[in-house]
JSON list of C-alpha atoms in Angstrom, two decimals:
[
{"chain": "A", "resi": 1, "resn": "UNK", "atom": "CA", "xyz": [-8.51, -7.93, 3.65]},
{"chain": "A", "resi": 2, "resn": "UNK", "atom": "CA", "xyz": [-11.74, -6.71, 5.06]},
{"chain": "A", "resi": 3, "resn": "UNK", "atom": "CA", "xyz": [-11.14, -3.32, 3.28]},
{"chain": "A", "resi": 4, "resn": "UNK", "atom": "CA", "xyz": [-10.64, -4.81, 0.17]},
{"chain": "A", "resi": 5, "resn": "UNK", "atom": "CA", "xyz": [-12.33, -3.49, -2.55]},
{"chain": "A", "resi": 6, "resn": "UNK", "atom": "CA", "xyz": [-14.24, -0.69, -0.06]},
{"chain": "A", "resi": 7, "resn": "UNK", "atom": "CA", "xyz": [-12.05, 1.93, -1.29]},
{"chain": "A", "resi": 8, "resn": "UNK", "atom": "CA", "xyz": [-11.60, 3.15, 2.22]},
{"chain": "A", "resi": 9, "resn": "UNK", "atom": "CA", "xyz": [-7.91, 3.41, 2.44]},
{"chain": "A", "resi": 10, "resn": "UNK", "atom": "CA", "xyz": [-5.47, 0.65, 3.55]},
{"chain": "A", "resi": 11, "resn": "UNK", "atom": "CA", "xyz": [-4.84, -0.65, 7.19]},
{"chain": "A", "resi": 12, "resn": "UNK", "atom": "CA", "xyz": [-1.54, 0.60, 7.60]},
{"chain": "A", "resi": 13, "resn": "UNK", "atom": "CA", "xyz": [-1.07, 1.02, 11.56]},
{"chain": "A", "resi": 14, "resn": "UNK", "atom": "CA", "xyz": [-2.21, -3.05, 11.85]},
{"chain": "A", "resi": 15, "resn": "UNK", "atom": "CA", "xyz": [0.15, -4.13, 8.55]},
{"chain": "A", "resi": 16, "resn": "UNK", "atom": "CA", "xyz": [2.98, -1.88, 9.94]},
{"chain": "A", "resi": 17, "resn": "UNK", "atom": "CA", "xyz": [2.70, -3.74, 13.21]},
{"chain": "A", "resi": 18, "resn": "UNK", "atom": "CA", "xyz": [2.16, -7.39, 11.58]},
{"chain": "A", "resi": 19, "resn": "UNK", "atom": "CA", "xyz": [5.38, -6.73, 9.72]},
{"chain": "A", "resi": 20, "resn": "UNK", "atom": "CA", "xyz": [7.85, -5.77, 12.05]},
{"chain": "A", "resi": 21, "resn": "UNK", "atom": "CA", "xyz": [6.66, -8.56, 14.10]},
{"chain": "A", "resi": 22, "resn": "UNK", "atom": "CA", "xyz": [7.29, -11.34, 11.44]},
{"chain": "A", "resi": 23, "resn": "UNK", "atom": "CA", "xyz": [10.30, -12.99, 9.66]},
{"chain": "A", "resi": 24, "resn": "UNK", "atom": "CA", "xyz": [7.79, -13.31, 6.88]},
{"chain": "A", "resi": 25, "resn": "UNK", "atom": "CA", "xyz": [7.53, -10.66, 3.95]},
{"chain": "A", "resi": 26, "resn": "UNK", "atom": "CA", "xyz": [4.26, -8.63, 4.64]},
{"chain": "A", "resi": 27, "resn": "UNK", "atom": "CA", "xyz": [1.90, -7.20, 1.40]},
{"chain": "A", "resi": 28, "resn": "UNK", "atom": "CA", "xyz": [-0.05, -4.75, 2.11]},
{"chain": "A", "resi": 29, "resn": "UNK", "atom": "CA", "xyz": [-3.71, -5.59, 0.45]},
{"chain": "A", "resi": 30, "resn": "UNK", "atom": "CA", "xyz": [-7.05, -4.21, 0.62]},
{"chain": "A", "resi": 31, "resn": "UNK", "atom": "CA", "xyz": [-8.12, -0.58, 1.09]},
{"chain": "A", "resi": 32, "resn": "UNK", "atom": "CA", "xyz": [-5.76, 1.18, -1.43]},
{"chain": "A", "resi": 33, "resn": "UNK", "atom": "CA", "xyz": [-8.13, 3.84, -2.85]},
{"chain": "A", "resi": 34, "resn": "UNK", "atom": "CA", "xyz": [-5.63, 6.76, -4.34]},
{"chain": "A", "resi": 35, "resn": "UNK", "atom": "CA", "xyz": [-2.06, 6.99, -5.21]},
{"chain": "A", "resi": 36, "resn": "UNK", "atom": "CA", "xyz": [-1.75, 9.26, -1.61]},
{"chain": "A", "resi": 37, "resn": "UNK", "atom": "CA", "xyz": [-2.53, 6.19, 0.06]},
{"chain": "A", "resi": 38, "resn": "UNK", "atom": "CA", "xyz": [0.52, 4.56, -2.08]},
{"chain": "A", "resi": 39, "resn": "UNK", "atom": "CA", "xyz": [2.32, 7.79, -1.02]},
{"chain": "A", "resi": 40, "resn": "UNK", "atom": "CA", "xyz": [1.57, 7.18, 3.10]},
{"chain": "A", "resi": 41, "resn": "UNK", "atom": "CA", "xyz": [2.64, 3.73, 2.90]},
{"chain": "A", "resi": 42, "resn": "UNK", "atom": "CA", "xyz": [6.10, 5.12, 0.93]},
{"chain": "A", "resi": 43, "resn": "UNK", "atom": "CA", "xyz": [6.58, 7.77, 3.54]},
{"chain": "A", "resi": 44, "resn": "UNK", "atom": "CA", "xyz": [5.88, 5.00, 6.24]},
{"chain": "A", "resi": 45, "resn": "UNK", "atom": "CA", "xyz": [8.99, 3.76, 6.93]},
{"chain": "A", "resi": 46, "resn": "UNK", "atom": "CA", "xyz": [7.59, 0.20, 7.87]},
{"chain": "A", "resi": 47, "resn": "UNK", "atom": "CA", "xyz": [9.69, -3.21, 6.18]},
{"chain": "A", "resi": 48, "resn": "UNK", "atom": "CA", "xyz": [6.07, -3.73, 4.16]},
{"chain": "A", "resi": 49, "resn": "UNK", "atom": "CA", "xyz": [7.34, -5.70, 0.77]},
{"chain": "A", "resi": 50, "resn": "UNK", "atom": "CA", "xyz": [4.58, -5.05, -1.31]},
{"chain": "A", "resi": 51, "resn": "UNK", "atom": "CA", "xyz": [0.70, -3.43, -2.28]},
{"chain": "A", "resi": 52, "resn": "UNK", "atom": "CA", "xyz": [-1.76, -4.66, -3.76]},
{"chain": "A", "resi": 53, "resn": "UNK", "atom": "CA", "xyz": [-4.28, -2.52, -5.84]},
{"chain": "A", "resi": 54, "resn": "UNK", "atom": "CA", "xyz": [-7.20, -4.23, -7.42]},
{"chain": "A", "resi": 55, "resn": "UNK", "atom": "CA", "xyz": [-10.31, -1.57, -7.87]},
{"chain": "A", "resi": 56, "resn": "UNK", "atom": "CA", "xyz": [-8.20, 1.49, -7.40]},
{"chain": "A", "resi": 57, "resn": "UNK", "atom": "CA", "xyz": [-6.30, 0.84, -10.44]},
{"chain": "A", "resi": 58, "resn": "UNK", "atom": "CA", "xyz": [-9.19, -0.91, -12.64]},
{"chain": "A", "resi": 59, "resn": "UNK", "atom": "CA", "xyz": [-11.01, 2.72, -11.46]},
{"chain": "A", "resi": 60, "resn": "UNK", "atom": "CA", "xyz": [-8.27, 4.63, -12.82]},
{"chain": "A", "resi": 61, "resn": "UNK", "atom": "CA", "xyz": [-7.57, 6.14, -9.21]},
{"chain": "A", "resi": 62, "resn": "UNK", "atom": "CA", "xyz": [-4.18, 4.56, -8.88]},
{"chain": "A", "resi": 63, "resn": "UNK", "atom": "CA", "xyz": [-2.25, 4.78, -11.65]},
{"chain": "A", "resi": 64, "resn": "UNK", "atom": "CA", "xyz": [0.31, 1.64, -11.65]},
{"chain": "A", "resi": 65, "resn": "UNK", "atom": "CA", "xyz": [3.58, 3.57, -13.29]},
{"chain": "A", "resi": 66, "resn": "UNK", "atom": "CA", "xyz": [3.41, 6.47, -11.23]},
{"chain": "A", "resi": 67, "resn": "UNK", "atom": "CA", "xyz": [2.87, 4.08, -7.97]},
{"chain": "A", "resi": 68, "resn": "UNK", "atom": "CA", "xyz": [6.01, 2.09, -8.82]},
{"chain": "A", "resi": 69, "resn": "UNK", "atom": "CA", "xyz": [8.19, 5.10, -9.33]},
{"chain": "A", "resi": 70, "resn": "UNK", "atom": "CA", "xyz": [6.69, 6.23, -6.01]},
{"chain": "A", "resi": 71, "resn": "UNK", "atom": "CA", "xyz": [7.72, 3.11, -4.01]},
{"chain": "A", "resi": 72, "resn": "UNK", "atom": "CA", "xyz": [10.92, 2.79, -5.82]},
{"chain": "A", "resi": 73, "resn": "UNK", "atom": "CA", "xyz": [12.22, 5.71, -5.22]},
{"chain": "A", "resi": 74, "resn": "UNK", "atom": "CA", "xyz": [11.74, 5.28, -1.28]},
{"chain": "A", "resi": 75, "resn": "UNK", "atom": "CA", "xyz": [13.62, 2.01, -1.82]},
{"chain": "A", "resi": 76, "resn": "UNK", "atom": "CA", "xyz": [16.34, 3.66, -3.44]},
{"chain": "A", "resi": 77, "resn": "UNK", "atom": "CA", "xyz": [17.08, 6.21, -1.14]}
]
């Protein structure tokens, strides 16, 4: 959360670890600045359930069709 809105790329290592530690679906939030950060968390291989984008997206850095297609396709494999 403290890199929300900072553009400055997500927390992944700390979310990875929070969610394989937890029953609990884990979202990713705060930090996502480019659609290669939506890419990292894809290739990640962590049981993360979700992003959230806020300023990327409203900035036109993250566009929201080609992210979904991104993260679905991991999940499909």
């Amino acid at each position: 959360i403290s890199r929300d809105g900072a553009m400055q790329g997500p927390n992944l290592k700390a979310t990875a670890e929070l969610a394989a530690k937890v029953k609990t679906p884990v979202i990713l939030s705060g930090g996502v600045s480019s659609i290669e950060d939506i890419k990292r968390i894809a290739k990640s291989g962590t049981s993360i359930e979700g992003v959230i984008s806020g300023r990327a997206v409203y900035d036109g850095y993250v566009d929201v069709a080609q992210a979904v297609a991104i993260l679905e396709g991991v999940s499909r494999c």
